[in-house]
Amino acid sequence: MDYSIRELRQNESKVLNTFLYEAIFIPEGLPVPPKEIINQPELQVYVKDFGKNKGDLCLVAEANNEIVGAVWCRIMNDYGHIDAETPSFAISLLKQYRNYGIGTNLMEQILKKLKMQGYKQASLSVQKMNYAVHMYLKVGFEIVDENDEEYIMICKL
């Protein structure tokens, strides 16, 4: 799989809506939600005015001149929120680009960038049934809290 990783350009921030939708984990057998679900305030926190706030950082994977994956973080009051110093993550790939190691590569690169910028840790929230839990553990995240459906994970940088 031939791809490259680069920072998101300011004029590309609309593409995050696509990847926000792709990041919604739908357990086997459940109906796929309509694309409009991303307009809900609790999801818009991930993408609204992205790139305008301190701490907004996004890397994208590009293949065949198309953005096929994105990992981004910002300090926001989302499901994985820890505190006002800790960026929270979102990551997703278009379905046909999953399971090639692209997501792991994106995570490793953005974690390095956060460390270079002086952040001490990063957080995320993930549904327990999501296959990505294994990747998060592999790149250094640890489970610090959980409820019936989700883990809250932190990676010390």
JSON list of C-alpha atoms in Angstrom, two decimals:
[
{"chain": "A", "resi": 1, "resn": "MET", "atom": "CA", "xyz": [0.00, 0.00, 0.00]},
{"chain": "A", "resi": 2, "resn": "ASP", "atom": "CA", "xyz": [1.64, 3.20, -1.21]},
{"chain": "A", "resi": 3, "resn": "TYR", "atom": "CA", "xyz": [0.74, 6.28, 0.86]},
{"chain": "A", "resi": 4, "resn": "SER", "atom": "CA", "xyz": [2.29, 9.34, 2.46]},
{"chain": "A", "resi": 5, "resn": "ILE", "atom": "CA", "xyz": [1.57, 11.20, 5.69]},
{"chain": "A", "resi": 6, "resn": "ARG", "atom": "CA", "xyz": [1.47, 14.97, 5.95]},
{"chain": "A", "resi": 7, "resn": "GLU", "atom": "CA", "xyz": [-0.16, 17.74, 7.96]},
{"chain": "A", "resi": 8, "resn": "LEU", "atom": "CA", "xyz": [-3.68, 18.80, 7.03]},
{"chain": "A", "resi": 9, "resn": "ARG", "atom": "CA", "xyz": [-3.74, 22.06, 5.09]},
{"chain": "A", "resi": 10, "resn": "GLN", "atom": "CA", "xyz": [-6.03, 24.81, 6.40]},
{"chain": "A", "resi": 11, "resn": "ASN", "atom": "CA", "xyz": [-8.13, 24.77, 3.22]},
{"chain": "A", "resi": 12, "resn": "GLU", "atom": "CA", "xyz": [-8.77, 21.02, 3.67]},
{"chain": "A", "resi": 13, "resn": "SER", "atom": "CA", "xyz": [-10.43, 21.16, 7.11]},
{"chain": "A", "resi": 14, "resn": "LYS", "atom": "CA", "xyz": [-13.86, 20.27, 5.64]},
{"chain": "A", "resi": 15, "resn": "VAL", "atom": "CA", "xyz": [-12.51, 16.76, 4.93]},
{"chain": "A", "resi": 16, "resn": "LEU", "atom": "CA", "xyz": [-12.61, 16.15, 8.69]},
{"chain": "A", "resi": 17, "resn": "ASN", "atom": "CA", "xyz": [-16.39, 15.83, 8.46]},
{"chain": "A", "resi": 18, "resn": "THR", "atom": "CA", "xyz": [-15.89, 12.73, 6.29]},
{"chain": "A", "resi": 19, "resn": "PHE", "atom": "CA", "xyz": [-13.46, 11.21, 8.76]},
{"chain": "A", "resi": 20, "resn": "LEU", "atom": "CA", "xyz": [-15.58, 12.17, 11.77]},
{"chain": "A", "resi": 21, "resn": "TYR", "atom": "CA", "xyz": [-18.41, 10.15, 10.23]},
{"chain": "A", "resi": 22, "resn": "GLU", "atom": "CA", "xyz": [-16.03, 7.26, 9.44]},
{"chain": "A", "resi": 23, "resn": "ALA", "atom": "CA", "xyz": [-14.81, 7.35, 13.07]},
{"chain": "A", "resi": 24, "resn": "ILE", "atom": "CA", "xyz": [-18.26, 6.42, 14.39]},
{"chain": "A", "resi": 25, "resn": "PHE", "atom": "CA", "xyz": [-18.01, 2.81, 15.47]},
{"chain": "A", "resi": 26, "resn": "ILE", "atom": "CA", "xyz": [-21.08, 0.80, 14.49]},
{"chain": "A", "resi": 27, "resn": "PRO", "atom": "CA", "xyz": [-21.23, -2.62, 16.16]},
{"chain": "A", "resi": 28, "resn": "GLU", "atom": "CA", "xyz": [-22.07, -5.56, 13.90]},
{"chain": "A", "resi": 29, "resn": "GLY", "atom": "CA", "xyz": [-25.75, -5.79, 13.11]},
{"chain": "A", "resi": 30, "resn": "LEU", "atom": "CA", "xyz": [-26.71, -2.25, 14.10]},
{"chain": "A", "resi": 31, "resn": "PRO", "atom": "CA", "xyz": [-28.03, 0.20, 11.51]},
{"chain": "A", "resi": 32, "resn": "VAL", "atom": "CA", "xyz": [-25.62, 2.76, 10.07]},
{"chain": "A", "resi": 33, "resn": "PRO", "atom": "CA", "xyz": [-26.57, 6.26, 11.26]},
{"chain": "A", "resi": 34, "resn": "PRO", "atom": "CA", "xyz": [-27.35, 8.99, 8.72]},
{"chain": "A", "resi": 35, "resn": "LYS", "atom": "CA", "xyz": [-24.46, 11.28, 7.74]},
{"chain": "A", "resi": 36, "resn": "GLU", "atom": "CA", "xyz": [-26.29, 14.21, 9.43]},
{"chain": "A", "resi": 37, "resn": "ILE", "atom": "CA", "xyz": [-25.45, 12.68, 12.82]},
{"chain": "A", "resi": 38, "resn": "ILE", "atom": "CA", "xyz": [-22.11, 14.54, 12.68]},
{"chain": "A", "resi": 39, "resn": "ASN", "atom": "CA", "xyz": [-24.01, 17.84, 12.99]},
{"chain": "A", "resi": 40, "resn": "GLN", "atom": "CA", "xyz": [-24.88, 17.05, 16.61]},
{"chain": "A", "resi": 41, "resn": "PRO", "atom": "CA", "xyz": [-23.07, 19.42, 19.01]},
{"chain": "A", "resi": 42, "resn": "GLU", "atom": "CA", "xyz": [-21.31, 16.59, 20.87]},
{"chain": "A", "resi": 43, "resn": "LEU", "atom": "CA", "xyz": [-19.72, 15.51, 17.57]},
{"chain": "A", "resi": 44, "resn": "GLN", "atom": "CA", "xyz": [-19.14, 18.98, 16.09]},
{"chain": "A", "resi": 45, "resn": "VAL", "atom": "CA", "xyz": [-16.74, 19.65, 19.00]},
{"chain": "A", "resi": 46, "resn": "TYR", "atom": "CA", "xyz": [-14.22, 17.49, 17.08]},
{"chain": "A", "resi": 47, "resn": "VAL", "atom": "CA", "xyz": [-14.24, 19.55, 13.86]},
{"chain": "A", "resi": 48, "resn": "LYS", "atom": "CA", "xyz": [-15.83, 23.00, 14.31]},
{"chain": "A", "resi": 49, "resn": "ASP", "atom": "CA", "xyz": [-13.32, 25.75, 13.41]},
{"chain": "A", "resi": 50, "resn": "PHE", "atom": "CA", "xyz": [-10.53, 23.17, 13.31]},
{"chain": "A", "resi": 51, "resn": "GLY", "atom": "CA", "xyz": [-7.10, 24.71, 12.92]},
{"chain": "A", "resi": 52, "resn": "LYS", "atom": "CA", "xyz": [-8.06, 27.97, 14.63]},
{"chain": "A", "resi": 53, "resn": "ASN", "atom": "CA", "xyz": [-7.43, 26.86, 18.21]},
{"chain": "A", "resi": 54, "resn": "LYS", "atom": "CA", "xyz": [-4.14, 26.33, 20.00]},
{"chain": "A", "resi": 55, "resn": "GLY", "atom": "CA", "xyz": [-3.47, 22.61, 20.13]},
{"chain": "A", "resi": 56, "resn": "ASP", "atom": "CA", "xyz": [-5.36, 21.73, 16.94]},
{"chain": "A", "resi": 57, "resn": "LEU", "atom": "CA", "xyz": [-3.18, 19.22, 15.09]},
{"chain": "A", "resi": 58, "resn": "CYS", "atom": "CA", "xyz": [-4.07, 16.90, 12.23]},
{"chain": "A", "resi": 59, "resn": "LEU", "atom": "CA", "xyz": [-2.13, 14.47, 10.08]},
{"chain": "A", "resi": 60, "resn": "VAL", "atom": "CA", "xyz": [-3.61, 12.86, 7.00]},
{"chain": "A", "resi": 61, "resn": "ALA", "atom": "CA", "xyz": [-2.69, 9.81, 4.97]},
{"chain": "A", "resi": 62, "resn": "GLU", "atom": "CA", "xyz": [-2.77, 10.34, 1.24]},
{"chain": "A", "resi": 63, "resn": "ALA", "atom": "CA", "xyz": [-2.91, 7.63, -1.44]},
{"chain": "A", "resi": 64, "resn": "ASN", "atom": "CA", "xyz": [-3.52, 8.17, -5.16]},
{"chain": "A", "resi": 65, "resn": "ASN", "atom": "CA", "xyz": [-3.85, 11.94, -4.57]},
{"chain": "A", "resi": 66, "resn": "GLU", "atom": "CA", "xyz": [-6.76, 11.35, -2.18]},
{"chain": "A", "resi": 67, "resn": "ILE", "atom": "CA", "xyz": [-6.92, 11.78, 1.59]},
{"chain": "A", "resi": 68, "resn": "VAL", "atom": "CA", "xyz": [-7.71, 8.27, 2.83]},
{"chain": "A", "resi": 69, "resn": "GLY", "atom": "CA", "xyz": [-7.19, 8.68, 6.57]},
{"chain": "A", "resi": 70, "resn": "ALA", "atom": "CA", "xyz": [-6.88, 11.30, 9.28]},
{"chain": "A", "resi": 71, "resn": "VAL", "atom": "CA", "xyz": [-5.80, 11.51, 12.88]},
{"chain": "A", "resi": 72, "resn": "TRP", "atom": "CA", "xyz": [-6.46, 14.72, 14.72]},
{"chain": "A", "resi": 73, "resn": "CYS", "atom": "CA", "xyz": [-6.45, 16.06, 18.21]},
{"chain": "A", "resi": 74, "resn": "ARG", "atom": "CA", "xyz": [-7.47, 19.17, 20.02]},
{"chain": "A", "resi": 75, "resn": "ILE", "atom": "CA", "xyz": [-8.14, 20.26, 23.55]},
{"chain": "A", "resi": 76, "resn": "MET", "atom": "CA", "xyz": [-11.90, 19.82, 23.74]},
{"chain": "A", "resi": 77, "resn": "ASN", "atom": "CA", "xyz": [-14.61, 18.71, 26.09]},
{"chain": "A", "resi": 78, "resn": "ASP", "atom": "CA", "xyz": [-15.33, 15.43, 24.32]},
{"chain": "A", "resi": 79, "resn": "TYR", "atom": "CA", "xyz": [-15.92, 11.85, 25.47]},
{"chain": "A", "resi": 80, "resn": "GLY", "atom": "CA", "xyz": [-12.19, 11.35, 26.10]},
{"chain": "A", "resi": 81, "resn": "HIS", "atom": "CA", "xyz": [-11.67, 14.69, 27.91]},
{"chain": "A", "resi": 82, "resn": "ILE", "atom": "CA", "xyz": [-9.19, 14.51, 30.82]},
{"chain": "A", "resi": 83, "resn": "ASP", "atom": "CA", "xyz": [-8.21, 18.13, 31.51]},
{"chain": "A", "resi": 84, "resn": "ALA", "atom": "CA", "xyz": [-7.50, 21.49, 29.83]},
{"chain": "A", "resi": 85, "resn": "GLU", "atom": "CA", "xyz": [-3.89, 20.49, 29.08]},
{"chain": "A", "resi": 86, "resn": "THR", "atom": "CA", "xyz": [-4.55, 17.15, 27.39]},
{"chain": "A", "resi": 87, "resn": "PRO", "atom": "CA", "xyz": [-5.45, 16.89, 23.70]},
{"chain": "A", "resi": 88, "resn": "SER", "atom": "CA", "xyz": [-8.11, 14.32, 22.80]},
{"chain": "A", "resi": 89, "resn": "PHE", "atom": "CA", "xyz": [-7.93, 12.20, 19.67]},
{"chain": "A", "resi": 90, "resn": "ALA", "atom": "CA", "xyz": [-10.06, 11.17, 16.75]},
{"chain": "A", "resi": 91, "resn": "ILE", "atom": "CA", "xyz": [-8.82, 8.88, 14.01]},
{"chain": "A", "resi": 92, "resn": "SER", "atom": "CA", "xyz": [-10.35, 7.07, 11.07]},
{"chain": "A", "resi": 93, "resn": "LEU", "atom": "CA", "xyz": [-9.58, 5.66, 7.66]},
{"chain": "A", "resi": 94, "resn": "LEU", "atom": "CA", "xyz": [-11.77, 5.03, 4.67]},
{"chain": "A", "resi": 95, "resn": "LYS", "atom": "CA", "xyz": [-12.90, 1.38, 4.94]},
{"chain": "A", "resi": 96, "resn": "GLN", "atom": "CA", "xyz": [-10.82, 0.09, 2.02]},
{"chain": "A", "resi": 97, "resn": "TYR", "atom": "CA", "xyz": [-7.61, 1.46, 3.61]},
{"chain": "A", "resi": 98, "resn": "ARG", "atom": "CA", "xyz": [-8.01, -0.21, 7.00]},
{"chain": "A", "resi": 99, "resn": "ASN", "atom": "CA", "xyz": [-5.76, -3.02, 8.25]},
{"chain": "A", "resi": 100, "resn": "TYR", "atom": "CA", "xyz": [-2.64, -1.91, 6.34]},
{"chain": "A", "resi": 101, "resn": "GLY", "atom": "CA", "xyz": [-0.90, -0.27, 9.33]},
{"chain": "A", "resi": 102, "resn": "ILE", "atom": "CA", "xyz": [-1.79, 3.25, 8.16]},
{"chain": "A", "resi": 103, "resn": "GLY", "atom": "CA", "xyz": [-3.69, 4.08, 11.35]},
{"chain": "A", "resi": 104, "resn": "THR", "atom": "CA", "xyz": [-0.81, 2.88, 13.54]},
{"chain": "A", "resi": 105, "resn": "ASN", "atom": "CA", "xyz": [1.64, 4.96, 11.50]},
{"chain": "A", "resi": 106, "resn": "LEU", "atom": "CA", "xyz": [-0.62, 8.04, 11.78]},
{"chain": "A", "resi": 107, "resn": "MET", "atom": "CA", "xyz": [-0.90, 7.60, 15.57]},
{"chain": "A", "resi": 108, "resn": "GLU", "atom": "CA", "xyz": [2.84, 7.10, 16.07]},
{"chain": "A", "resi": 109, "resn": "GLN", "atom": "CA", "xyz": [3.66, 10.21, 14.05]},
{"chain": "A", "resi": 110, "resn": "ILE", "atom": "CA", "xyz": [1.12, 12.48, 15.75]},
{"chain": "A", "resi": 111, "resn": "LEU", "atom": "CA", "xyz": [2.21, 11.29, 19.21]},
{"chain": "A", "resi": 112, "resn": "LYS", "atom": "CA", "xyz": [5.80, 12.25, 18.33]},
{"chain": "A", "resi": 113, "resn": "LYS", "atom": "CA", "xyz": [4.64, 15.69, 17.18]},
{"chain": "A", "resi": 114, "resn": "LEU", "atom": "CA", "xyz": [2.67, 16.24, 20.40]},
{"chain": "A", "resi": 115, "resn": "LYS", "atom": "CA", "xyz": [5.70, 15.27, 22.48]},
{"chain": "A", "resi": 116, "resn": "MET", "atom": "CA", "xyz": [7.88, 17.71, 20.50]},
{"chain": "A", "resi": 117, "resn": "GLN", "atom": "CA", "xyz": [5.29, 20.43, 21.17]},
{"chain": "A", "resi": 118, "resn": "GLY", "atom": "CA", "xyz": [5.65, 19.81, 24.92]},
{"chain": "A", "resi": 119, "resn": "TYR", "atom": "CA", "xyz": [2.45, 17.93, 25.71]},
{"chain": "A", "resi": 120, "resn": "LYS", "atom": "CA", "xyz": [2.72, 15.46, 28.59]},
{"chain": "A", "resi": 121, "resn": "GLN", "atom": "CA", "xyz": [-0.11, 13.14, 27.56]},
{"chain": "A", "resi": 122, "resn": "ALA", "atom": "CA", "xyz": [-2.97, 12.59, 25.11]},
{"chain": "A", "resi": 123, "resn": "SER", "atom": "CA", "xyz": [-6.35, 10.94, 25.62]},
{"chain": "A", "resi": 124, "resn": "LEU", "atom": "CA", "xyz": [-9.13, 9.25, 23.72]},
{"chain": "A", "resi": 125, "resn": "SER", "atom": "CA", "xyz": [-12.39, 7.45, 24.21]},
{"chain": "A", "resi": 126, "resn": "VAL", "atom": "CA", "xyz": [-13.09, 4.19, 22.38]},
{"chain": "A", "resi": 127, "resn": "GLN", "atom": "CA", "xyz": [-15.92, 1.70, 22.45]},
{"chain": "A", "resi": 128, "resn": "LYS", "atom": "CA", "xyz": [-14.81, -1.57, 24.04]},
{"chain": "A", "resi": 129, "resn": "MET", "atom": "CA", "xyz": [-15.97, -3.58, 21.01]},
{"chain": "A", "resi": 130, "resn": "ASN", "atom": "CA", "xyz": [-13.90, -1.45, 18.58]},
{"chain": "A", "resi": 131, "resn": "TYR", "atom": "CA", "xyz": [-11.04, -3.39, 16.97]},
{"chain": "A", "resi": 132, "resn": "ALA", "atom": "CA", "xyz": [-8.88, -0.22, 17.24]},
{"chain": "A", "resi": 133, "resn": "VAL", "atom": "CA", "xyz": [-8.45, -0.80, 21.02]},
{"chain": "A", "resi": 134, "resn": "HIS", "atom": "CA", "xyz": [-5.55, -3.17, 20.21]},
{"chain": "A", "resi": 135, "resn": "MET", "atom": "CA", "xyz": [-3.81, -0.56, 18.06]},
{"chain": "A", "resi": 136, "resn": "TYR", "atom": "CA", "xyz": [-4.13, 2.08, 20.80]},
{"chain": "A", "resi": 137, "resn": "LEU", "atom": "CA", "xyz": [-2.55, -0.30, 23.32]},
{"chain": "A", "resi": 138, "resn": "LYS", "atom": "CA", "xyz": [0.23, -1.10, 20.83]},
{"chain": "A", "resi": 139, "resn": "VAL", "atom": "CA", "xyz": [1.18, 2.59, 20.36]},
{"chain": "A", "resi": 140, "resn": "GLY", "atom": "CA", "xyz": [1.31, 3.22, 24.12]},
{"chain": "A", "resi": 141, "resn": "PHE", "atom": "CA", "xyz": [-2.17, 4.10, 25.35]},
{"chain": "A", "resi": 142, "resn": "GLU", "atom": "CA", "xyz": [-3.36, 2.67, 28.67]},
{"chain": "A", "resi": 143, "resn": "ILE", "atom": "CA", "xyz": [-6.92, 2.23, 29.93]},
{"chain": "A", "resi": 144, "resn": "VAL", "atom": "CA", "xyz": [-7.47, 4.64, 32.82]},
{"chain": "A", "resi": 145, "resn": "ASP", "atom": "CA", "xyz": [-11.27, 4.54, 33.16]},
{"chain": "A", "resi": 146, "resn": "GLU", "atom": "CA", "xyz": [-14.25, 2.77, 31.68]},
{"chain": "A", "resi": 147, "resn": "ASN", "atom": "CA", "xyz": [-18.01, 2.57, 31.68]},
{"chain": "A", "resi": 148, "resn": "ASP", "atom": "CA", "xyz": [-20.30, -0.13, 30.30]},
{"chain": "A", "resi": 149, "resn": "GLU", "atom": "CA", "xyz": [-19.49, 0.70, 26.66]},
{"chain": "A", "resi": 150, "resn": "GLU", "atom": "CA", "xyz": [-16.25, 2.67, 26.48]},
{"chain": "A", "resi": 151, "resn": "TYR", "atom": "CA", "xyz": [-12.67, 2.89, 27.66]},
{"chain": "A", "resi": 152, "resn": "ILE", "atom": "CA", "xyz": [-10.96, 6.19, 28.42]},
{"chain": "A", "resi": 153, "resn": "MET", "atom": "CA", "xyz": [-7.32, 5.81, 27.44]},
{"chain": "A", "resi": 154, "resn": "ILE", "atom": "CA", "xyz": [-4.24, 7.97, 28.03]},
{"chain": "A", "resi": 155, "resn": "CYS", "atom": "CA", "xyz": [-0.84, 7.89, 26.38]},
{"chain": "A", "resi": 156, "resn": "LYS", "atom": "CA", "xyz": [2.00, 9.41, 28.42]},
{"chain": "A", "resi": 157, "resn": "LEU", "atom": "CA", "xyz": [4.33, 11.28, 26.07]}
]
